[in-house]
XYZ file of N, CA and C in Angstrom:
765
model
N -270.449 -75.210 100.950
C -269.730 -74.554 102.032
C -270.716 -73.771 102.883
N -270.904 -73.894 104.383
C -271.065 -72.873 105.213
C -270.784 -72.101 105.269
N -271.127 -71.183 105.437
C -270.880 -69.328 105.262
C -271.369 -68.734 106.381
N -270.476 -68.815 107.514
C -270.922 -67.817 108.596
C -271.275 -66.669 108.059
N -272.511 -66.163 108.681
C -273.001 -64.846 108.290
C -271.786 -63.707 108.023
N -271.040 -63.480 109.590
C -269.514 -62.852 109.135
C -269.147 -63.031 108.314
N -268.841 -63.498 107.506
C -267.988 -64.191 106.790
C -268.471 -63.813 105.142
N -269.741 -64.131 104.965
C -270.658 -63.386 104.015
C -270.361 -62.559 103.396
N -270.017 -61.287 103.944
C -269.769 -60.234 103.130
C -267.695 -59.861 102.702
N -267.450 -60.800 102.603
C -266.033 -60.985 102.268
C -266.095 -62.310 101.436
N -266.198 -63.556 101.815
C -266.516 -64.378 101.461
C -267.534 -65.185 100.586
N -267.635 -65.005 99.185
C -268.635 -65.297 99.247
C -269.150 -66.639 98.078
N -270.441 -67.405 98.182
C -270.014 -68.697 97.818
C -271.545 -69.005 97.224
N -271.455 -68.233 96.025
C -273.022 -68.874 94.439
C -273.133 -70.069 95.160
N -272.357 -70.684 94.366
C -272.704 -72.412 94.419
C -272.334 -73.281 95.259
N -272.591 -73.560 96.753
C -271.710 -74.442 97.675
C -271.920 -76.209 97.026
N -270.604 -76.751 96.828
C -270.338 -77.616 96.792
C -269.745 -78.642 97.921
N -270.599 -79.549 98.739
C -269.934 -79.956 99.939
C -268.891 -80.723 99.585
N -269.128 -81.280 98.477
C -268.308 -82.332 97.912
C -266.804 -82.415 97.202
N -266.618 -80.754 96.910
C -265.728 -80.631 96.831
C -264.063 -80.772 96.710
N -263.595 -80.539 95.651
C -261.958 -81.132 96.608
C -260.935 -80.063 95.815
N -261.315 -78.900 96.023
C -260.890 -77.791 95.367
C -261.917 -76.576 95.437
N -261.061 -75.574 96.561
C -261.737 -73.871 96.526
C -261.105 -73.135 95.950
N -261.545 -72.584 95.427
C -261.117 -71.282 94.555
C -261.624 -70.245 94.496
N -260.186 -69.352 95.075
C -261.094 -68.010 95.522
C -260.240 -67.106 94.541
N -261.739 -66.422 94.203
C -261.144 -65.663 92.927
C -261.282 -64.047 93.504
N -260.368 -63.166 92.911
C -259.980 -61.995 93.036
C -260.216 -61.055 91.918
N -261.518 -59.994 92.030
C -261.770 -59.473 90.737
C -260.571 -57.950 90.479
N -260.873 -57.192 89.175
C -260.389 -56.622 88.891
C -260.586 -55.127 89.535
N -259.857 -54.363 89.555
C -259.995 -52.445 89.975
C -261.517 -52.197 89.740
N -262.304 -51.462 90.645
C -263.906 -51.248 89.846
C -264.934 -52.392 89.592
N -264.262 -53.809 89.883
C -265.222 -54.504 89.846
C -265.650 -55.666 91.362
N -266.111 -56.675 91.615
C -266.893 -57.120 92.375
C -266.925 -58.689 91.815
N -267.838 -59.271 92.931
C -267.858 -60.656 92.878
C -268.466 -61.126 92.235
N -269.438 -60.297 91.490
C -270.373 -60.536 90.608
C -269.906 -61.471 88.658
N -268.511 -60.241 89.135
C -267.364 -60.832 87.813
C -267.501 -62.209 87.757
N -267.701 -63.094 88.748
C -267.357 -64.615 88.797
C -268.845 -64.718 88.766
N -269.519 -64.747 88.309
C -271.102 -65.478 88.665
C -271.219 -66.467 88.400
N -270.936 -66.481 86.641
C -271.017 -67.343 85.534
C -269.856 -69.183 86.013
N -268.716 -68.386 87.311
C -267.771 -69.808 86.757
C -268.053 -70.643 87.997
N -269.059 -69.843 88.989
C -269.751 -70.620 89.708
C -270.257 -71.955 89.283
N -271.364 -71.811 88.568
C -271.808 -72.848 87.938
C -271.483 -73.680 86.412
N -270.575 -72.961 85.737
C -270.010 -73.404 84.611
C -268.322 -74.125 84.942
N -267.506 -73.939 85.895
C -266.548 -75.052 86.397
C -266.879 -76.322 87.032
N -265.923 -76.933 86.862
C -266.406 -79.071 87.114
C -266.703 -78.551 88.750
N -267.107 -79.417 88.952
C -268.099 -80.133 90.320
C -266.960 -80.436 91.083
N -266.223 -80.559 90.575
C -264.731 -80.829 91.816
C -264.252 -79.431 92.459
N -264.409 -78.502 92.035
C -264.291 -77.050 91.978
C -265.154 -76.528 92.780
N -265.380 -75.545 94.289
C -266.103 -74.665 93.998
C -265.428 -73.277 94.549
N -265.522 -72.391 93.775
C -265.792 -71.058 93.428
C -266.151 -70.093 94.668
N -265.276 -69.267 95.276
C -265.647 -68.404 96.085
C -264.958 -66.748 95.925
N -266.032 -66.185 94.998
C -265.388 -64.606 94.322
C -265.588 -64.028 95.871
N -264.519 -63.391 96.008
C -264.236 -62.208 97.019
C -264.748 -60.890 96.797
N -265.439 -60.459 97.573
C -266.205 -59.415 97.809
C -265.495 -57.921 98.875
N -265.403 -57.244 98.222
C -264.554 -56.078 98.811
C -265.370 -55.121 99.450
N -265.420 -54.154 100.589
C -266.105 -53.072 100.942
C -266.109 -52.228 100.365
N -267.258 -51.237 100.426
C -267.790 -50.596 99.405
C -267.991 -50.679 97.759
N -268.627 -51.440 97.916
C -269.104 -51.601 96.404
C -270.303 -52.794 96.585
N -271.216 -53.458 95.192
C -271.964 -54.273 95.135
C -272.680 -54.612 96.342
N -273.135 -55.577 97.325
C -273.452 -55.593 97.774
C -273.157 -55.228 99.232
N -272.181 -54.659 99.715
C -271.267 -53.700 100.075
C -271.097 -52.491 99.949
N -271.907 -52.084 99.200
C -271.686 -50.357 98.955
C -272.012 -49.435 100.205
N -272.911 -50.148 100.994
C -273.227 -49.026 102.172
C -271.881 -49.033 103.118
N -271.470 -50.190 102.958
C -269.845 -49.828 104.076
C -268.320 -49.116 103.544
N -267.774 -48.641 104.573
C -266.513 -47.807 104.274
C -265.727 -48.562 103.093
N -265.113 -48.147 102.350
C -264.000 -48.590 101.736
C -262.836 -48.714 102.584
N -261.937 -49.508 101.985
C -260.684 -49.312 102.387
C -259.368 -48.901 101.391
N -258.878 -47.410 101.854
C -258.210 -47.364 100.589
C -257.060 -48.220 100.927
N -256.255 -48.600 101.444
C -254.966 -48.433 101.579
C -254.270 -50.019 101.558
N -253.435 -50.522 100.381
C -253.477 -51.752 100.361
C -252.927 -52.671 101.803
N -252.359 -51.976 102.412
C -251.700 -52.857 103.374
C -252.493 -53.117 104.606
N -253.475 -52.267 104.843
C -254.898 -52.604 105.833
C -255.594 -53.600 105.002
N -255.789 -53.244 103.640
C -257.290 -54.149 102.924
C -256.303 -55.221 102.963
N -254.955 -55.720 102.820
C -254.424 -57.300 102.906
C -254.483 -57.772 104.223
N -254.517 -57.210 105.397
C -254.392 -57.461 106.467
C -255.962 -58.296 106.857
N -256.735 -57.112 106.533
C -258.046 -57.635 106.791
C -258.673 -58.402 106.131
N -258.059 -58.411 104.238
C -258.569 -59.759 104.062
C -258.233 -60.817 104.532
N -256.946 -60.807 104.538
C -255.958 -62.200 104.986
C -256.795 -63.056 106.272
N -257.071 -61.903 107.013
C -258.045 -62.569 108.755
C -259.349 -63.134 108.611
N -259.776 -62.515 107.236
C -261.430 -63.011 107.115
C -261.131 -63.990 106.232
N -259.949 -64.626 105.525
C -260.049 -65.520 104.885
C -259.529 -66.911 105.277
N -258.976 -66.926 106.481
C -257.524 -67.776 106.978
C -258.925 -68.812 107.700
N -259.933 -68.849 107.745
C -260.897 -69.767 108.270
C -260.894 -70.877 106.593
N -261.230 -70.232 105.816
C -261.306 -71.227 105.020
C -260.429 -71.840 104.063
N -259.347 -71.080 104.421
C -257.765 -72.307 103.779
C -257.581 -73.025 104.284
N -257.916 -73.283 105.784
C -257.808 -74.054 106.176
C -258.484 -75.389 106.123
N -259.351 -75.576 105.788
C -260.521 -76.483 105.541
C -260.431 -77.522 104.370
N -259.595 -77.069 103.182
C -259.672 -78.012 101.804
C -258.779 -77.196 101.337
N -257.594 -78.129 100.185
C -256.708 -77.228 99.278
C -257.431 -76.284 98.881
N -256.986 -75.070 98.229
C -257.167 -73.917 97.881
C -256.579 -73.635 96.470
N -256.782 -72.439 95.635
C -256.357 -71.961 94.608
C -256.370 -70.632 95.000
N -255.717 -69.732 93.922
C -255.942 -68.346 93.702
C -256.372 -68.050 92.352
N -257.359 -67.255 92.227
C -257.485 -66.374 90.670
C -257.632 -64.883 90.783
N -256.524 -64.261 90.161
C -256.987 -63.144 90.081
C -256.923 -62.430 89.293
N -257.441 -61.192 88.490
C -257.581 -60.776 87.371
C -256.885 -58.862 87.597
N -255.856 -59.252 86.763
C -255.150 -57.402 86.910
C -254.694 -56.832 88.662
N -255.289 -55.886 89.109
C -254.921 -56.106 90.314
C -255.432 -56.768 91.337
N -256.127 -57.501 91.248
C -256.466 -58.757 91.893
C -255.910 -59.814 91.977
N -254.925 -59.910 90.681
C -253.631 -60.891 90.486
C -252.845 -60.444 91.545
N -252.289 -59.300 91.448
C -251.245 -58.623 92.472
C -251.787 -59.227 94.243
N -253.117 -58.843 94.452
C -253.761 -58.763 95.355
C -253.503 -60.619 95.845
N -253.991 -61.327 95.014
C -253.444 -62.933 95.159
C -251.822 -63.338 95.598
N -251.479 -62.380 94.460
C -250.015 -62.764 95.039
C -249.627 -62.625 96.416
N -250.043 -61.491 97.076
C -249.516 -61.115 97.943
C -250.140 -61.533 99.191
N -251.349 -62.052 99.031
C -251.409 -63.162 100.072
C -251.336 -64.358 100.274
N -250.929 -65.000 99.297
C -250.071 -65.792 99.282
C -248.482 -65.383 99.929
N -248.219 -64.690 99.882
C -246.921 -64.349 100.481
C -246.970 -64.097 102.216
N -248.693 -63.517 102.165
C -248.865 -63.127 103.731
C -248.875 -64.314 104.597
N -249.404 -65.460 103.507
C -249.822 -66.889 104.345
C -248.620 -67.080 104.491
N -247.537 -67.035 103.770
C -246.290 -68.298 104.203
C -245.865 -67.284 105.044
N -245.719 -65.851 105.035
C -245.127 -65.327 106.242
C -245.637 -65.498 107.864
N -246.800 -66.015 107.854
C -247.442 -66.132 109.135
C -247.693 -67.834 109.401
N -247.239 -68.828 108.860
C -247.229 -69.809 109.013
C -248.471 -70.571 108.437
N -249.269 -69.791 107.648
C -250.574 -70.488 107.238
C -250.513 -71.186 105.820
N -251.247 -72.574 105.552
C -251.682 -73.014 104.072
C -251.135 -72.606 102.982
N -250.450 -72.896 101.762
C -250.566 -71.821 100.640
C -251.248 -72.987 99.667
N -251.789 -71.710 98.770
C -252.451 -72.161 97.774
C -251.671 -73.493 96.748
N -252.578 -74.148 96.589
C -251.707 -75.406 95.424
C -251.672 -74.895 94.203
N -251.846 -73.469 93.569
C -251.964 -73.230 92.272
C -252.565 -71.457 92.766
N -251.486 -70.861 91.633
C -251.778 -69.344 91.501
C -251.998 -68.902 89.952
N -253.200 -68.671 89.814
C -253.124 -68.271 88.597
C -253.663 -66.722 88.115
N -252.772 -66.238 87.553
C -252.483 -64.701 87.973
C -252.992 -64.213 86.160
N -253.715 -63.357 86.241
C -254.112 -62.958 84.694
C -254.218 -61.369 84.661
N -253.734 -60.877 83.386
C -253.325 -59.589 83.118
C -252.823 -58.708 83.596
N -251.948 -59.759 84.916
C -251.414 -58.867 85.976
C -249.526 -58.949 85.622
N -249.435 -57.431 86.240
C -247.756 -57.372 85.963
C -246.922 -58.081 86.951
N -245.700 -58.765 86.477
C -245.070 -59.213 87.922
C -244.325 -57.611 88.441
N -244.925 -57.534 89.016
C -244.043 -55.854 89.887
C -242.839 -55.964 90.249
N -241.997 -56.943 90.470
C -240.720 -56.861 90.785
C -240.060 -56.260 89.377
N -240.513 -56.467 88.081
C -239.663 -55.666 87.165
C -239.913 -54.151 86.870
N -240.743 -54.230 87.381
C -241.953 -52.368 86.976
C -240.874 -51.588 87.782
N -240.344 -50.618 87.673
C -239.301 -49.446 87.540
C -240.080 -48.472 88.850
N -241.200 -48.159 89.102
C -241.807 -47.567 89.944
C -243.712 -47.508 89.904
N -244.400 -46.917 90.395
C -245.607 -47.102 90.638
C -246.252 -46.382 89.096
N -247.702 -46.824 88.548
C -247.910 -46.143 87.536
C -248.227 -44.695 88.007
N -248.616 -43.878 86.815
C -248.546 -42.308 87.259
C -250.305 -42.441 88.033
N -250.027 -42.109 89.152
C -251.630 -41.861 89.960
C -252.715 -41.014 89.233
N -253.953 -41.722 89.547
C -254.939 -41.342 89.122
C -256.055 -40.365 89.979
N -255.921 -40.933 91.497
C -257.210 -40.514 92.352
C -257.434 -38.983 92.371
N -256.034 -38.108 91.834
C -256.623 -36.885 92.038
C -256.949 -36.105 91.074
N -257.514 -36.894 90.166
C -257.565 -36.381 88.886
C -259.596 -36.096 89.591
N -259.824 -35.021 88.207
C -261.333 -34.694 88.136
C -262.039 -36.134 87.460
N -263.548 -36.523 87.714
C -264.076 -37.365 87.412
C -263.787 -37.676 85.510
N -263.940 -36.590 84.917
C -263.301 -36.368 83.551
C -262.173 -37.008 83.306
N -260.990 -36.527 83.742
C -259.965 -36.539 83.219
C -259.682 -38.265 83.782
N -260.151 -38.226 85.227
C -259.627 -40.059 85.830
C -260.448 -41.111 84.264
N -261.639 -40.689 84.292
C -262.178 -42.079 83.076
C -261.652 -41.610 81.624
N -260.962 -41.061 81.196
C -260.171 -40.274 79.936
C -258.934 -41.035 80.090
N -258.160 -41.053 81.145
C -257.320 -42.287 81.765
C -257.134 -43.483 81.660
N -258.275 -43.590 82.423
C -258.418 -45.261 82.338
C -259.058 -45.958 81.024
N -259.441 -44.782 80.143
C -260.156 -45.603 78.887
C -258.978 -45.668 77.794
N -257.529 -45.017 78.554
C -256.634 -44.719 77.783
C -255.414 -46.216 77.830
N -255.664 -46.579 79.586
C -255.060 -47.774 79.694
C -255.371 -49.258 79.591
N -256.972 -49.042 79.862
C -257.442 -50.429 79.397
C -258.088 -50.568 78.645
N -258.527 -49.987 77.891
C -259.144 -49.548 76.595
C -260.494 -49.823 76.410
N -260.713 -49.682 78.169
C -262.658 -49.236 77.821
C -263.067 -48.119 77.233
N -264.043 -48.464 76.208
C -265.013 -47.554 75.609
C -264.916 -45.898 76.672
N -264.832 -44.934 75.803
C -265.231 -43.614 76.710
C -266.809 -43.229 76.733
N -267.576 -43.972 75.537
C -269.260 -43.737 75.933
C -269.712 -45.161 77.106
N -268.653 -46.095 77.394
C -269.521 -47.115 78.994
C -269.247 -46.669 79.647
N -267.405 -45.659 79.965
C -267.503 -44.976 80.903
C -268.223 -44.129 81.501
N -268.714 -43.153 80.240
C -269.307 -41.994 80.613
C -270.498 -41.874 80.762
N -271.208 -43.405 80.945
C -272.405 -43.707 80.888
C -273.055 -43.692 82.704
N -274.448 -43.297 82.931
C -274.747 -43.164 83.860
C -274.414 -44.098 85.100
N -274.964 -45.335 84.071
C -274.902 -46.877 84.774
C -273.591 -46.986 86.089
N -272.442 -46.445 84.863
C -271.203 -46.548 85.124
C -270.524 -45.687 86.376
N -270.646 -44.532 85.784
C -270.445 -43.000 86.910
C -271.384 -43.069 88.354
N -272.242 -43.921 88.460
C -273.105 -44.097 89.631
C -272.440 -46.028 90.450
N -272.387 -46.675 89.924
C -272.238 -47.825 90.336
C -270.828 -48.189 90.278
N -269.973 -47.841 89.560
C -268.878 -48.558 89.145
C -267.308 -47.712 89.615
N -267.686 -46.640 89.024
C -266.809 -45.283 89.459
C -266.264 -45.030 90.995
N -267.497 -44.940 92.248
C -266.832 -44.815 93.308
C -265.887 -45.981 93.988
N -266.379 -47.167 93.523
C -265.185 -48.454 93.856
C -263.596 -48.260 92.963
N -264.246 -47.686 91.340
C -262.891 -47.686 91.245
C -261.731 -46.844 91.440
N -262.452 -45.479 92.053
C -261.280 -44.170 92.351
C -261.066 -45.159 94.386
N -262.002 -45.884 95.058
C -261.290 -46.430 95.985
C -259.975 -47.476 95.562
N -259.990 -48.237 94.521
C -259.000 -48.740 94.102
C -257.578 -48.567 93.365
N -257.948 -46.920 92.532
C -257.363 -46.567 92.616
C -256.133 -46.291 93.572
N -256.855 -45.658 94.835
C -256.014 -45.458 95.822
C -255.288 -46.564 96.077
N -256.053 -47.607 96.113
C -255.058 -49.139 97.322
C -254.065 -49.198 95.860
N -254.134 -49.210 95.354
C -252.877 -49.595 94.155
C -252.269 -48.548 94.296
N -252.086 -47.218 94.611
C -251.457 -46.266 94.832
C -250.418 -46.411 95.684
N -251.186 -47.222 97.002
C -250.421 -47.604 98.163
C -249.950 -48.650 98.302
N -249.755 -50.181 97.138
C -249.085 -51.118 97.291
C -247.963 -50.654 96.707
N -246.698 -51.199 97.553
C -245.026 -51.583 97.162
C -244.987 -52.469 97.492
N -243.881 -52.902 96.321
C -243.730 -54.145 96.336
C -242.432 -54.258 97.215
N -242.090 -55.521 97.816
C -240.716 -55.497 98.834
C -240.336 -57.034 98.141
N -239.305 -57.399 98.261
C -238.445 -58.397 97.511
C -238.843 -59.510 99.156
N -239.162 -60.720 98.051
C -239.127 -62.133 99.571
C -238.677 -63.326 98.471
N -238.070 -63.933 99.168
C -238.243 -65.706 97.985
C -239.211 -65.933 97.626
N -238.931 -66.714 96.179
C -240.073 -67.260 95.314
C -240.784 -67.825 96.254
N -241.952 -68.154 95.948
C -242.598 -68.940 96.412
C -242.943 -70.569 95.886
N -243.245 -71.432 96.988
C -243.098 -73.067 96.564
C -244.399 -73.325 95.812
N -245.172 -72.409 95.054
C -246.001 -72.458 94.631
C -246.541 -72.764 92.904
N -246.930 -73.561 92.143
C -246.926 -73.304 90.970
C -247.553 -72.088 90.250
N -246.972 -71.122 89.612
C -248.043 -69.988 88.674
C -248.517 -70.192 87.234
N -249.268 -69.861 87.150
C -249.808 -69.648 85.877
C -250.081 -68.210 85.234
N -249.153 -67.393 84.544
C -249.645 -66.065 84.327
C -250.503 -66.046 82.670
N -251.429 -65.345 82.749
C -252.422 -65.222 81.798
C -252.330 -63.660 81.068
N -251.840 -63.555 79.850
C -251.994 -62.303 79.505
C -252.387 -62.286 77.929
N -253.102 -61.401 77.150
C -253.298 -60.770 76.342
C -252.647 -60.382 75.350
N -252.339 -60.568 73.892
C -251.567 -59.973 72.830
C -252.086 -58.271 72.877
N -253.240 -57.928 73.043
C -253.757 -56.793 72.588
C -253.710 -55.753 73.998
N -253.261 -56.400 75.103
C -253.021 -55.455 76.364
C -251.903 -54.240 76.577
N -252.466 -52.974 76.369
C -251.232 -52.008 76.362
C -250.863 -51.918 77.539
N -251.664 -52.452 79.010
C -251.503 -52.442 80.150
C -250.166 -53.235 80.916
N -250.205 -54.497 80.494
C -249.584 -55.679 81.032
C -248.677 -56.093 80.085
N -247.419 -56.003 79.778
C -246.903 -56.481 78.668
C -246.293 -57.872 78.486
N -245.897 -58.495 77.414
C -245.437 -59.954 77.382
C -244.322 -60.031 78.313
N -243.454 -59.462 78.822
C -242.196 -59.227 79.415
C -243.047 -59.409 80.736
N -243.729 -58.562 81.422
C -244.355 -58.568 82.455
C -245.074 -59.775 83.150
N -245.853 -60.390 82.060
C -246.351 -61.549 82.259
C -245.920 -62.416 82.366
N -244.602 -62.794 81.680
C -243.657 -64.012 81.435
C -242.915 -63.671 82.960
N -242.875 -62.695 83.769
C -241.414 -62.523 84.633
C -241.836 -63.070 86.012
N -243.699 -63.162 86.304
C -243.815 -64.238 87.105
C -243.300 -65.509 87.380
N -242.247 -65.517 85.711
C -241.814 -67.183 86.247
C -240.716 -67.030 87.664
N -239.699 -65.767 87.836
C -239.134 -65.721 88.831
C -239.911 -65.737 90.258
N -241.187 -65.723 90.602
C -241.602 -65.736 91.559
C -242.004 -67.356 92.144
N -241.632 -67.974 91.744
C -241.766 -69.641 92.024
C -240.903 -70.295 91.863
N -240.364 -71.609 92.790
C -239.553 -72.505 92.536
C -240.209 -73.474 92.025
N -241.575 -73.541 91.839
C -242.305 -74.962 91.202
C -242.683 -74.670 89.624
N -243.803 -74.981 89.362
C -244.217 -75.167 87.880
C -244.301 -73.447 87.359
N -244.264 -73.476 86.285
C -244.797 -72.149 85.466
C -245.199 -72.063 84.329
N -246.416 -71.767 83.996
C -246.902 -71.714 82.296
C -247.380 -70.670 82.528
N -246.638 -69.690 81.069
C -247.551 -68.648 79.898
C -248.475 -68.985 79.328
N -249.599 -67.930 79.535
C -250.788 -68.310 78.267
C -251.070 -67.241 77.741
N -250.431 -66.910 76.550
C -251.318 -65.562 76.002
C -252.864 -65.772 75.021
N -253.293 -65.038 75.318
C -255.009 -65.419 74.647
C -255.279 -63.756 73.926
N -256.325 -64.038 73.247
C -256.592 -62.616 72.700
C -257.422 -61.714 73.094
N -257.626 -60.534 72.838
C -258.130 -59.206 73.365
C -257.027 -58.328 74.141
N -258.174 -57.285 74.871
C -257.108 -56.090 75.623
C -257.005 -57.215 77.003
N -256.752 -55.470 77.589
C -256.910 -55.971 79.226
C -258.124 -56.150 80.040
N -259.115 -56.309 79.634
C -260.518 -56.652 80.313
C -261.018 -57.996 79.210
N -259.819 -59.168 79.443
C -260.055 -60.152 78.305
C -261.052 -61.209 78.794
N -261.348 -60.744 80.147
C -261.883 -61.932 81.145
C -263.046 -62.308 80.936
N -263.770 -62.055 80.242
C -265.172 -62.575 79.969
C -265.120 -63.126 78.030
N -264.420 -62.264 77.506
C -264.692 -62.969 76.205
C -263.876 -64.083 76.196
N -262.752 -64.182 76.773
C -261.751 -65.497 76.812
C -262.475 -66.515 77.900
N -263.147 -66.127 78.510
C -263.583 -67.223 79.666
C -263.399 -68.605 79.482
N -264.054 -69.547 78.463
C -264.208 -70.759 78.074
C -262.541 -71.285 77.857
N -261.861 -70.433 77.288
C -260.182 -70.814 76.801
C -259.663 -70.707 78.195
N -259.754 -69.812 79.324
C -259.259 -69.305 80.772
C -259.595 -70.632 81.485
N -261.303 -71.085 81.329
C -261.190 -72.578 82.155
C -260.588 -73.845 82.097
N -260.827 -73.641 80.551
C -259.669 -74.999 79.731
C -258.368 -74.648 80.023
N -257.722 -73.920 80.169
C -256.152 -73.432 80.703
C -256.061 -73.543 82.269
N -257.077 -73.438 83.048
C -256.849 -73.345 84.500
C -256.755 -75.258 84.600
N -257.920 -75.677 84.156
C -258.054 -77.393 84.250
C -256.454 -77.955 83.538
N -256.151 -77.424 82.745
C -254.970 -78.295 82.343
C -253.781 -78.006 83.342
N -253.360 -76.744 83.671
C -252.480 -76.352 84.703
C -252.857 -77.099 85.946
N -254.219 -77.481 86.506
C -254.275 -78.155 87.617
C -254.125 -79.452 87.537
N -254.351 -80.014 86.400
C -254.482 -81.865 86.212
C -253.370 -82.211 86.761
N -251.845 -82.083 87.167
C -250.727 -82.777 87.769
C -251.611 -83.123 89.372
N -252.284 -82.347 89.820
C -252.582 -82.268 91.173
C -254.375 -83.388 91.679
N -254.963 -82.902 90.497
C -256.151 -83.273 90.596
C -256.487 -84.408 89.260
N -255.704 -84.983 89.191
C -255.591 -86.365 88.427
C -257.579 -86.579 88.184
């Protein structure tokens, strides 16, 4: 794939495959970056290629503004991305709120007349139409008490949090993400004609089996559960089981 320079720092594409017959743009988690996908760049089939989304402020991005507020950051992704749905079927991956973040543009495309993805596959993410109200906010908590929090909900370690590495590189993206999840609501639209795949965790206190399974109401087409093991940051030790589950969910399409 060509990568207008624009385009670059939203877009972004390890391994271009011209040959292609399947993009997949993956959506990382709260605090993390495109970097999450490095590995499925070059470890997914050759029919596949791989384009992790890159958010402002953070990774290679860190010198520019963030955006807290989810309904600007969908807007503006949606515009920097609508060049290349157009071009070759598409997928979604996204991991926790990056799942959410998938969903919902997918919803932005069919509301504006654009492409939708041939396959959504949504992992450790809640379907929000059953969630009762927003979780209890984090951003105004002290640097302390926010990673005391979050090591409480996803059950990272409190010595990686509290580690330099972490509090310098990782921390200011995720109190910006904090916020945009602060500021998504969810609003009720028809399923979508889309097939899902929700991916969740036995060991996730975050995302529960109820939660994961209730994506099936968001589609009139296909739907498979996959629960796999670990917490909620299952995405790298499950990887190898996550690709073998994405390839079988796609084979109706990509024979």
């Amino acid at each position: 794939m060509l990568v207008p320079p624009v385009y670059r720092r939203w877009v972004t594409c390890p391994e271009p495959r011209p040959q292609a017959k399947l993009r997949l743009f993956c959506f990382h988690f709260a605090g993390g970056d495109a970097s999450v996908f490095r590995l499925w760049a070059r470890q997914l089939p050759a029919f596949m290629e791989v384009c992790p989304i890159e958010l402002p402020g953070r990774a290679t991005r860190r010198g520019e503004p963030p955006i807290t507020r989810f309904p600007e950051l969908l807007d503006k992704l949606a515009s920097m991305m609508l060049p290349f749905v157009k071009q070759m079927p598409f997928a979604f991956f996204g991991h926790s709120f990056g799942g959410v973040t998938a969903f919902e543009l997918a919803r932005w495309l069919r509301r504006s007349g654009g492409p939708l993805p041939v396959h959504l596959f949504l992992s450790a993410s809640p379907a929000m139409h059953i969630r009762q109200g927003p979780p209890r906010p984090l951003s105004h908590l002290s640097d302390k008490e926010f990673l005391k929090e979050v090591a409480s909900r996803f059950g990272t370690p409190l010595e990686v949090l509290y580690s330099e590495d972490f509090r310098l590189g990782v921390l200011p993206a995720l109190r910006t993400d904090a916020l945009v999840g602060e500021s998504y609501q969810y609003a009720p639209e028809p399923p979508l004609d889309v097939p899902i795949s929700s991916f969740g965790a036995w060991q996730d206190t975050e995302v529960s089996h109820e939660e994961a399974n209730s994506w099936r109401l968001q589609t009139t087409g296909r739907f498979q559960l996959r629960m796999f093991q670990g917490s909620h940051l299952f995405l790298s030790t499950e990887r190898p089981r996550i690709y073998k589950a994405m390839l079988e969910d796609l084979a109706p399409q990509f024979q």
